[in-house]
Coordinates of C-alpha atoms in Angstrom, one line a residue:
M548 CA -48.8 119.9 5.4
T549 CA -45.8 118.2 7.2
G550 CA -47.9 115.0 8.5
P551 CA -51.2 113.7 9.3
F552 CA -52.1 114.7 13.4
H553 CA -53.4 111.5 14.9
F554 CA -55.8 113.1 17.4
D555 CA -56.3 111.1 20.6
D556 CA -59.6 109.3 20.3
R557 CA -61.1 108.3 23.5
Y558 CA -63.1 105.9 21.7
D559 CA -59.8 104.1 20.2
E560 CA -59.4 100.9 22.1
P561 CA -57.7 97.7 20.8
D562 CA -60.2 95.7 22.6
Q563 CA -63.1 95.2 20.0
L564 CA -65.4 94.1 22.8
R565 CA -65.2 97.2 24.7
D566 CA -65.8 98.8 22.1
Q567 CA -68.9 97.3 21.0
L568 CA -69.8 98.2 24.5
R569 CA -69.6 101.3 24.1
R570 CA -71.5 101.8 21.1
L571 CA -74.5 100.2 23.1
L572 CA -74.3 102.1 25.6
R573 CA -74.2 105.2 23.5
H574 CA -78.3 104.0 23.4
R575 CA -78.9 103.5 26.7
A576 CA -82.3 105.1 26.3
V577 CA -83.3 102.5 23.7
I578 CA -81.9 99.5 26.5
A579 CA -84.3 101.5 29.1
L580 CA -87.2 101.0 26.4
G581 CA -86.6 97.3 25.9
I582 CA -86.4 96.7 30.0
V583 CA -89.6 98.8 30.7
L584 CA -91.1 96.8 27.8
G585 CA -89.8 93.2 29.7
L586 CA -91.4 94.5 33.1
L587 CA -95.0 95.6 31.5
G588 CA -95.1 92.5 30.0
G589 CA -93.7 90.2 32.5
A590 CA -96.4 92.1 34.7
A591 CA -99.3 91.9 32.3
L592 CA -98.6 88.2 32.1
A593 CA -98.5 87.4 35.8
Q594 CA -102.3 89.8 35.8
A595 CA -103.5 87.1 33.3
R596 CA -102.3 84.2 35.2
A597 CA -103.5 85.5 38.4
H598 CA -107.0 83.5 37.9
T599 CA -105.6 80.6 36.0
Y600 CA -105.8 77.1 38.1
T601 CA -104.5 73.6 37.3
S602 CA -106.0 70.6 38.9
T603 CA -104.2 67.3 38.0
S604 CA -105.7 63.4 37.9
E605 CA -104.0 60.4 37.2
V606 CA -105.2 57.0 35.7
L607 CA -103.0 53.5 35.7
V608 CA -103.9 52.3 32.2
R609 CA -104.7 48.3 32.9
S610 CA -103.1 45.8 30.4
T611 CA -106.3 44.7 28.6
T612 CA -105.6 45.4 25.3
D613 CA -105.5 42.3 24.0
P614 CA -107.0 40.2 27.3
F615 CA -108.0 37.2 25.4
G616 CA -105.0 36.2 22.9
T617 CA -103.7 32.7 23.5
V618 CA -100.2 33.7 23.9
A619 CA -98.7 35.3 27.0
V620 CA -97.7 38.8 26.1
A621 CA -95.6 41.1 28.4
A622 CA -97.8 43.5 29.9
D623 CA -95.7 46.9 28.8
N624 CA -96.1 45.3 25.0
Q625 CA -99.9 45.2 25.8
V626 CA -100.8 48.5 26.2
S627 CA -99.3 51.3 23.7
M628 CA -99.2 54.4 25.6
G629 CA -98.8 56.7 23.0
T630 CA -102.2 55.4 21.3
E631 CA -103.8 55.8 24.7
Q632 CA -102.9 59.5 25.1
Q633 CA -104.0 60.1 21.8
I634 CA -107.5 58.5 22.6
A635 CA -107.6 60.6 25.9
A636 CA -107.4 63.8 24.3
S637 CA -109.9 62.7 21.6
A638 CA -112.9 64.5 21.1
A639 CA -115.0 61.2 21.6
V640 CA -113.4 61.5 25.4
A641 CA -114.5 65.3 25.3
I642 CA -118.0 64.6 24.4
R643 CA -118.2 62.0 27.2
A644 CA -116.5 64.5 29.8
A645 CA -119.0 67.2 28.7
H646 CA -122.0 65.2 29.7
T647 CA -120.2 64.2 32.8
L648 CA -119.9 68.2 33.3
G649 CA -123.5 68.6 32.5
Q650 CA -123.0 70.7 29.5
P651 CA -123.7 70.1 25.7
A652 CA -121.4 68.7 23.5
S653 CA -120.9 71.3 21.6
H654 CA -118.4 72.4 24.3
A655 CA -116.4 69.8 23.8
G656 CA -113.7 71.5 21.8
A657 CA -113.4 74.2 24.2
L658 CA -113.2 71.5 27.2
Q659 CA -110.1 70.1 25.1
D660 CA -108.4 73.1 24.2
R661 CA -108.3 73.4 28.2
L662 CA -106.8 69.7 28.9
R663 CA -103.1 68.6 28.9
V664 CA -102.8 64.8 28.6
T665 CA -99.3 63.5 29.1
N666 CA -97.6 60.1 30.0
P667 CA -94.8 60.1 32.5
A668 CA -91.7 58.4 31.3
K669 CA -91.6 54.1 31.7
S670 CA -95.0 54.2 33.3
Q671 CA -98.2 53.2 32.4
V672 CA -100.0 56.3 33.7
L673 CA -102.1 58.9 32.1
R674 CA -101.6 62.2 33.6
F675 CA -105.0 64.8 33.0
E676 CA -104.5 68.3 33.6
F677 CA -107.2 70.7 33.4
T678 CA -106.8 74.5 33.6
A679 CA -109.9 76.7 34.3
N680 CA -110.6 80.1 35.9
S681 CA -111.7 78.5 39.3
P682 CA -110.0 75.8 41.4
G683 CA -113.2 74.0 41.8
R684 CA -113.9 73.9 38.2
A685 CA -110.1 72.8 37.5
A686 CA -110.7 69.8 39.8
R687 CA -114.1 68.7 38.4
G688 CA -112.9 69.1 34.6
A689 CA -109.6 66.8 35.4
N690 CA -111.9 64.2 37.2
A691 CA -114.6 64.4 34.6
F692 CA -112.0 63.6 32.1
A693 CA -110.6 60.5 34.0
D694 CA -113.6 59.0 34.2
A695 CA -114.4 60.1 30.6
Y696 CA -111.3 58.4 29.4
L697 CA -112.2 55.1 32.0
A698 CA -115.6 54.7 30.5
D699 CA -114.4 55.2 26.9
R700 CA -111.8 52.2 27.3
K701 CA -114.2 50.2 29.0
G702 CA -116.8 50.2 25.9
R703 CA -113.9 49.4 24.3
N704 CA -113.1 46.6 26.0
D705 CA -116.7 45.1 26.3
A706 CA -117.2 45.4 22.3
A707 CA -113.8 43.5 22.6
V708 CA -115.6 40.9 24.9
Q709 CA -118.8 40.9 22.9
R710 CA -116.9 40.3 19.4
A711 CA -114.7 37.5 21.3
T712 CA -118.1 35.9 22.3
Q713 CA -119.8 36.1 19.2
G714 CA -116.4 34.6 17.2
V715 CA -116.4 31.1 19.7
E716 CA -120.2 31.0 19.6
Q717 CA -119.9 30.5 16.1
Q718 CA -117.6 27.7 16.4
I719 CA -119.4 26.1 18.8
A720 CA -122.6 26.3 16.4
A721 CA -120.3 24.8 13.7
V722 CA -119.2 22.0 15.9
T723 CA -122.5 21.3 17.2
K724 CA -124.0 21.0 13.8
Q725 CA -121.4 18.8 12.8
A726 CA -121.9 16.1 15.2
K727 CA -125.8 16.4 14.7
K728 CA -125.1 15.6 11.4
Q729 CA -123.3 12.9 12.2
T730 CA -125.8 11.5 14.7
D731 CA -128.8 11.7 11.9
D732 CA -126.6 9.3 9.5
G733 CA -126.5 6.8 11.9
E734 CA -122.9 7.5 12.8
S735 CA -121.8 7.7 16.7
T736 CA -120.8 11.1 17.7
D737 CA -117.0 11.3 18.1
S738 CA -115.6 12.0 21.5
A739 CA -113.1 14.7 20.2
A740 CA -116.2 16.8 19.1
Q741 CA -117.8 16.7 22.0
S742 CA -114.1 17.4 23.9
E743 CA -113.9 20.6 21.5
I744 CA -117.3 21.8 22.4
T745 CA -116.8 21.7 26.2
T746 CA -113.6 23.5 25.5
L747 CA -115.3 26.2 23.5
H748 CA -118.0 26.6 26.4
K749 CA -115.0 27.0 29.0
R750 CA -113.4 29.6 26.8
V751 CA -116.4 31.6 26.3
S752 CA -117.1 31.4 30.1
D753 CA -113.4 32.5 30.3
I754 CA -114.1 35.5 28.0
N755 CA -117.4 36.3 30.1
S756 CA -115.6 37.0 33.4
R757 CA -112.6 38.8 32.5
D758 CA -112.5 42.3 34.0
T759 CA -113.1 44.6 31.3
T760 CA -112.2 47.8 33.6
G761 CA -110.2 49.8 31.7
G762 CA -107.8 51.3 34.5
D763 CA -108.1 52.9 38.1
I764 CA -107.6 56.4 39.1
V765 CA -104.3 56.4 41.4
R766 CA -104.8 60.2 41.9
S767 CA -107.9 62.6 41.9
G768 CA -108.3 66.1 40.9
E769 CA -108.1 68.5 43.8
A770 CA -109.1 71.9 43.9
P771 CA -105.7 73.9 44.0
T772 CA -104.8 76.5 46.4
R773 CA -103.0 78.8 44.5
P774 CA -102.7 80.0 40.9
S775 CA -100.9 77.9 38.5
G776 CA -97.6 78.7 36.6
P777 CA -94.9 80.8 38.1
G778 CA -95.6 83.7 40.3
M779 CA -95.1 87.5 40.2
S780 CA -91.6 87.8 41.4
T781 CA -90.2 84.8 38.6
L782 CA -92.4 86.4 35.7
L783 CA -90.8 90.0 36.8
V784 CA -87.5 88.7 36.8
L785 CA -88.0 86.4 33.4
G786 CA -89.3 89.8 32.3
L787 CA -86.6 91.8 33.1
A788 CA -84.2 89.2 31.6
S789 CA -86.2 89.5 28.3
G790 CA -86.3 93.3 28.4
L791 CA -82.8 93.3 28.6
A792 CA -82.1 91.3 25.7
L793 CA -84.4 93.2 24.0
G794 CA -83.0 96.5 24.7
I795 CA -79.5 95.3 23.8
L796 CA -80.6 93.7 20.5
L797 CA -82.5 97.0 19.6
A798 CA -79.7 99.2 20.8
W799 CA -77.5 97.1 18.2
L800 CA -79.7 97.6 15.5
R801 CA -79.7 101.3 16.1
S802 CA -76.1 101.9 16.3
A803 CA -75.4 99.5 12.9
L804 CA -77.9 101.8 11.1
D805 CA -77.0 105.0 12.6
S806 CA -75.1 106.8 9.9
R807 CA -74.1 109.6 12.2
V808 CA -70.3 109.6 13.0
R809 CA -69.4 108.6 16.7
S810 CA -65.8 109.2 17.2
A811 CA -62.4 110.9 15.3
D812 CA -61.8 107.5 13.4
E813 CA -65.1 107.6 11.9
V814 CA -64.5 111.4 10.6
R815 CA -60.8 110.5 9.7
A816 CA -62.2 107.3 7.7
A817 CA -65.2 109.7 6.0
L818 CA -62.7 112.7 5.1
R819 CA -60.0 111.2 4.5
A820 CA -58.4 113.6 6.8
P821 CA -56.9 114.3 9.8
V822 CA -58.9 115.5 13.2
L823 CA -57.3 118.7 14.0
G824 CA -59.1 119.4 17.5
M825 CA -61.8 117.8 19.5
L826 CA -63.7 121.1 21.5
P827 CA -65.0 120.1 24.6
T828 CA -68.6 120.9 25.7
R829 CA -69.7 124.5 25.9
A830 CA -70.2 125.7 29.1
R831 CA -73.6 127.6 29.9
G832 CA -73.4 131.6 29.7
D833 CA -70.1 131.3 27.4
A834 CA -69.8 134.5 25.4
L835 CA -69.1 133.8 21.7
L836 CA -65.3 135.1 22.3
T837 CA -63.3 133.1 24.9
V838 CA -59.8 133.3 24.0
G839 CA -58.3 135.9 25.7
R840 CA -61.4 136.5 28.0
T841 CA -62.1 133.7 29.6
S842 CA -60.9 130.3 30.6
S843 CA -61.6 127.1 30.1
D844 CA -60.7 123.7 28.4
R845 CA -62.7 124.9 25.2
T846 CA -60.6 128.0 25.4
E847 CA -57.3 126.0 25.1
A848 CA -58.6 123.6 22.5
Y849 CA -59.0 126.6 20.1
R850 CA -55.4 127.3 21.3
A851 CA -54.3 123.9 20.5
L852 CA -56.2 123.9 17.2
A853 CA -54.4 127.3 16.2
Y854 CA -50.7 126.1 17.0
R855 CA -51.5 123.0 14.6
L856 CA -52.1 125.0 11.9
R857 CA -49.3 126.6 12.4
R858 CA -47.4 123.5 11.7
T859 CA -49.3 122.6 8.3
G860 CA -46.7 124.6 6.0
L861 CA -48.8 127.0 4.3
P862 CA -47.4 130.2 3.4
S863 CA -47.5 133.2 6.2
G864 CA -48.0 131.3 9.2
A865 CA -51.4 129.7 8.9
G866 CA -52.6 131.5 5.5
R867 CA -56.0 132.2 4.2
L868 CA -58.2 129.8 6.1
L869 CA -62.3 128.8 5.0
V870 CA -64.2 128.0 8.4
V871 CA -67.2 126.0 7.1
A872 CA -69.6 123.2 8.2
P873 CA -71.3 120.6 6.1
R874 CA -74.8 121.5 7.3
R875 CA -76.2 124.4 9.5
G876 CA -76.1 123.9 13.1
A877 CA -72.6 123.8 13.5
A878 CA -70.6 126.4 15.5
T879 CA -68.9 128.1 12.5
G880 CA -68.9 131.4 14.0
E881 CA -67.5 130.4 17.2
V882 CA -64.7 128.5 15.8
A883 CA -64.0 131.3 13.2
V884 CA -64.4 133.9 15.7
N885 CA -61.8 131.9 18.5
L886 CA -59.2 130.7 16.0
A887 CA -59.2 134.6 14.7
A888 CA -58.2 135.3 18.2
A889 CA -56.1 132.4 19.0
L890 CA -54.1 133.3 15.6
A891 CA -53.4 136.8 17.0
E892 CA -52.2 135.6 20.3
C893 CA -49.5 133.7 18.3
G894 CA -48.5 137.0 16.8
D895 CA -50.1 136.8 13.3
E896 CA -52.0 140.3 12.1
V897 CA -55.7 138.6 11.8
L898 CA -58.5 139.5 9.2
L899 CA -62.0 137.5 9.9
V900 CA -64.5 137.8 7.1
D901 CA -68.1 137.3 7.5
A902 CA -69.2 136.0 4.5
D903 CA -72.7 134.4 5.9
P904 CA -75.3 136.7 5.2
G905 CA -78.1 134.2 6.6
T906 CA -76.9 134.8 10.2
P907 CA -76.8 137.9 12.7
G908 CA -73.2 139.2 11.9
L909 CA -70.7 138.0 13.9
A910 CA -69.5 141.9 14.9
T911 CA -72.8 142.2 16.9
R912 CA -71.5 139.6 19.5
M913 CA -67.7 140.5 20.1
P914 CA -66.3 143.1 22.0
L915 CA -65.5 145.7 19.5
V916 CA -62.8 148.4 19.8
P917 CA -64.3 152.2 20.0
D918 CA -63.5 154.5 17.1
D919 CA -61.7 156.6 19.5
A920 CA -59.7 154.1 21.0
R921 CA -58.2 152.8 17.5
T922 CA -54.4 153.0 17.0
P923 CA -53.3 154.7 13.9
E924 CA -52.6 151.7 12.1
E925 CA -56.3 150.9 13.0
E926 CA -57.7 154.2 12.0
A927 CA -56.1 153.3 8.3
L928 CA -58.0 150.5 7.4
P929 CA -60.4 150.2 4.8
E930 CA -64.5 151.6 5.5
G931 CA -66.3 149.1 6.9
S932 CA -63.8 147.5 9.1
L933 CA -64.1 146.9 12.6
V934 CA -61.8 145.9 15.6
V935 CA -62.4 143.3 17.9
D936 CA -61.1 143.7 21.3
A937 CA -59.7 139.9 22.0
G938 CA -58.4 140.7 25.7
T939 CA -55.2 139.3 26.0
A940 CA -55.2 137.7 23.0
G941 CA -54.8 141.0 21.4
R942 CA -56.6 142.4 18.8
F943 CA -57.7 141.8 15.3
V944 CA -59.7 142.7 12.3
C945 CA -62.9 141.8 11.1
R946 CA -64.9 142.6 7.7
S947 CA -68.2 141.7 6.9
G948 CA -68.9 140.2 3.6
G949 CA -72.5 139.3 3.6
S950 CA -75.6 141.5 1.9
T951 CA -79.2 140.8 2.1
G952 CA -82.0 141.1 -0.4
S953 CA -82.4 139.3 -4.0
Q954 CA -78.7 139.6 -4.7
V955 CA -77.5 137.5 -1.2
Q956 CA -75.5 134.9 -3.8
A957 CA -73.9 137.6 -5.9
G958 CA -73.0 139.9 -2.8
V959 CA -71.1 137.0 -1.1
S960 CA -69.5 136.1 -4.0
A961 CA -68.3 139.5 -4.8
A962 CA -67.7 139.9 -0.9
I963 CA -65.3 137.2 -1.4
H964 CA -63.5 138.5 -4.4
R965 CA -63.2 142.0 -2.6
V966 CA -61.5 140.6 0.5
L967 CA -59.7 137.9 0.0
P968 CA -56.3 138.7 -1.8
A969 CA -55.5 137.4 -4.9
A970 CA -54.8 134.1 -5.2
D971 CA -51.6 134.5 -6.9
S972 CA -50.4 137.7 -5.3
G973 CA -47.0 138.1 -3.3
S974 CA -47.5 136.1 0.3
G975 CA -48.6 138.4 3.0
S976 CA -47.3 138.8 7.0
G977 CA -51.2 137.9 8.1
S978 CA -53.8 135.3 8.5
V979 CA -57.2 135.3 7.0
V980 CA -60.3 133.2 8.2
V981 CA -63.2 133.2 6.0
V982 CA -66.4 132.0 7.9
T983 CA -69.7 131.0 5.2
R984 CA -72.6 129.2 4.9
P985 CA -72.9 125.6 4.9
L986 CA -71.0 123.7 1.9
L987 CA -74.0 121.4 1.4
E988 CA -76.5 124.0 1.4
H989 CA -74.9 127.0 -0.6
A990 CA -72.1 127.3 -3.4
D991 CA -70.5 130.3 -1.5
A992 CA -68.2 127.5 0.3
L993 CA -66.9 126.2 -2.7
T994 CA -66.4 129.9 -4.3
A995 CA -64.2 130.8 -1.3
A996 CA -62.6 127.4 -1.4
Q997 CA -60.8 127.9 -4.5
R998 CA -59.4 131.3 -3.2
V999 CA -58.1 130.1 0.2
D1000 CA -55.0 128.0 1.1
G1001 CA -56.8 125.7 2.9
V1002 CA -60.4 124.6 4.4
L1003 CA -61.1 123.6 8.0
L1004 CA -64.7 121.6 8.1
V1005 CA -66.7 121.9 11.3
T1006 CA -68.5 118.8 12.6
D1007 CA -70.9 117.9 15.4
L1008 CA -69.9 115.2 16.7
D1009 CA -73.3 112.4 17.1
A1010 CA -74.9 115.0 15.0
T1011 CA -73.3 115.1 11.5
R1012 CA -73.7 112.0 8.8
R1013 CA -71.0 109.9 7.4
D1014 CA -72.8 110.6 3.8
D1015 CA -72.5 114.4 4.4
L1016 CA -68.8 114.4 5.1
K1017 CA -68.1 112.1 1.9
R1018 CA -69.7 114.7 0.1
A1019 CA -67.9 117.5 1.5
H1020 CA -64.5 115.9 0.8
E1021 CA -65.4 115.5 -2.9
L1022 CA -67.0 119.0 -3.6
I1023 CA -64.1 120.4 -2.0
D1024 CA -61.6 118.1 -4.0
C1025 CA -63.0 118.7 -7.4
S1026 CA -63.2 122.5 -6.7
G1027 CA -59.5 122.3 -6.2
G1028 CA -59.5 123.3 -2.6
N1029 CA -57.2 121.8 -0.1
L1030 CA -59.0 120.1 2.9
L1031 CA -56.9 120.8 5.9
G1032 CA -58.6 119.0 8.5
A1033 CA -61.6 118.6 10.5
V1034 CA -62.5 119.8 14.1
L1035 CA -65.2 118.1 16.2
D1036 CA -67.5 119.8 18.0
C1037 CA -68.6 117.3 21.0
R1038 CA -71.6 120.0 22.6
A1039 CA -74.2 117.8 20.8
R1040 CA -73.1 114.8 23.0
G1041 CA -72.8 117.3 25.9
R1042 CA -76.6 118.7 25.5
L1043 CA -78.6 115.9 27.4
R1044 CA -75.5 115.5 30.5
A1045 CA -75.9 119.3 30.7
A1046 CA -79.4 119.6 31.0
L1047 CA -79.5 116.7 33.6
R1048 CA -76.6 118.4 35.7
R1049 CA -77.1 122.1 36.0
R1050 CA -73.9 122.9 37.2
P1051 CA -73.5 126.7 38.6
E1052 CA -72.2 128.6 35.6
R1053 CA -68.2 130.0 36.6
R1054 CA -67.7 133.4 36.4
P1055 CA -65.3 134.5 33.3
A1056 CA -61.8 135.3 34.9
V1057 CA -59.1 137.2 33.0
E1058 CA -55.9 135.0 32.1
P1059 CA -52.7 135.8 32.3
A1060 CA -50.9 137.0 29.1
M1061 CA -49.3 134.4 26.8
P1062 CA -46.0 135.0 26.0
S1063 CA -45.8 135.8 22.1
V1064 CA -44.8 133.6 19.8
E1065 CA -41.7 133.7 17.6
L1066 CA -42.3 133.8 13.9
P1067 CA -40.4 134.0 10.8
A1068 CA -38.9 137.4 9.9
Q1069 CA -42.0 139.1 7.7
D1070 CA -41.8 142.3 5.7
D1071 CA -45.2 143.1 4.3
T1072 CA -48.2 143.9 6.4
L1073 CA -51.9 142.9 5.8
T1074 CA -53.9 145.0 3.5
V1075 CA -57.6 144.6 2.7
S1076 CA -58.0 146.5 -0.7
R1077 CA -61.3 147.6 -1.7
G1078 CA -63.2 147.0 -4.7

């Protein structure tokens, strides 16, 4: 081979970001699925919150946590709003609220789940947000919790007053008892003791005169006019954004885990061989043989492939070629037939060998020359040889080497040895194109690879896996074959596009004859031996 052919890959971009975008956009169905799921989730959330209402009440907490201290303390240091917030959301307040709403204490836990207590920054206000399935219940719940919290705090303040009063009264009793004892002993009552008793009575009066109310309701809960939370439009927009992010993530995972080849660079890396051609999407209704009979982009791709093969440096033009695919499904027959026609158009005497018994014979799908229209040279061909009419491209010979029945494998191997010239015989003047069963499914291809000058691997873009290409390279290399390169068939990529866009079939048009290609002088003619 004179050198590797760097086939122009439309996905070969220096910008990695654009390459990543192309990889993601190959999975547009996954991205669309993510968007649909996001929209459905947003609609479901909006429907679930359509009957959810929230009412809010606010309570100003008074600074009476330690109202009886003798040392003056700043108001913001007398109340621990964090502690009060925890108390407001406690089970004790929930039980009081349940009693206010006329519900049993066992429902206090359910009421707690619907309550949210917050404290705005730098304030002594507690905000009660109660959620229910109707506006009236939401308002009653918010007011019930505010009243329950104030009642609980008043009860705590009253208990503190009672404890403080009891402590002062105990001091008064002790001082009075001591003064009485002095009087019984005949001693005069100290004025200091009387003054202390008077002071303690005044303190009791001050304690009892303090306001023990826990706070004031600065905002009463009102029945809301619309459901709480964002509206339908907002949730749909959020669902769209979330679905798009989910779709991109799924597409990225799909692209990262996908083992199929997507570009010519990936095929080159897996095979460690050049890509000799990329076949465009096949038009609907095209026949098997198009070179020399119709004009299309795919036909021109076959001609370009033939010229590249003639530049590989093999003896006698393109030499003996094996056209094979890693697995069944690739268009190996179509590639072999059109390649044979393109080589015949270049001036070669071409022999096409069909050694695939698993498919209908290629001869039944090609235009054959009738026996009475053959030239004398064609009439002298061995028995079983068929002449194919490739239109303006000329003619070439086709022989079927396959067999059926229980001896398929033996028949194929024998046909390959019988039809192909001996490996060490002299150089012929023509080209032999052999098509056989898939390389990774049968051993026929390995048998033929040892008898030909080069192997041409047909790969379905977006369908063939990288592991299959690596195994094919190893098998061909271990068998002693020469892997010339790969041909990429883009028909798998265009199936969906062709199904969505039904273009009218293009009427076949006979193309003008191509000028013959000047070849080196050759002496011998192509002969096929029998037996």
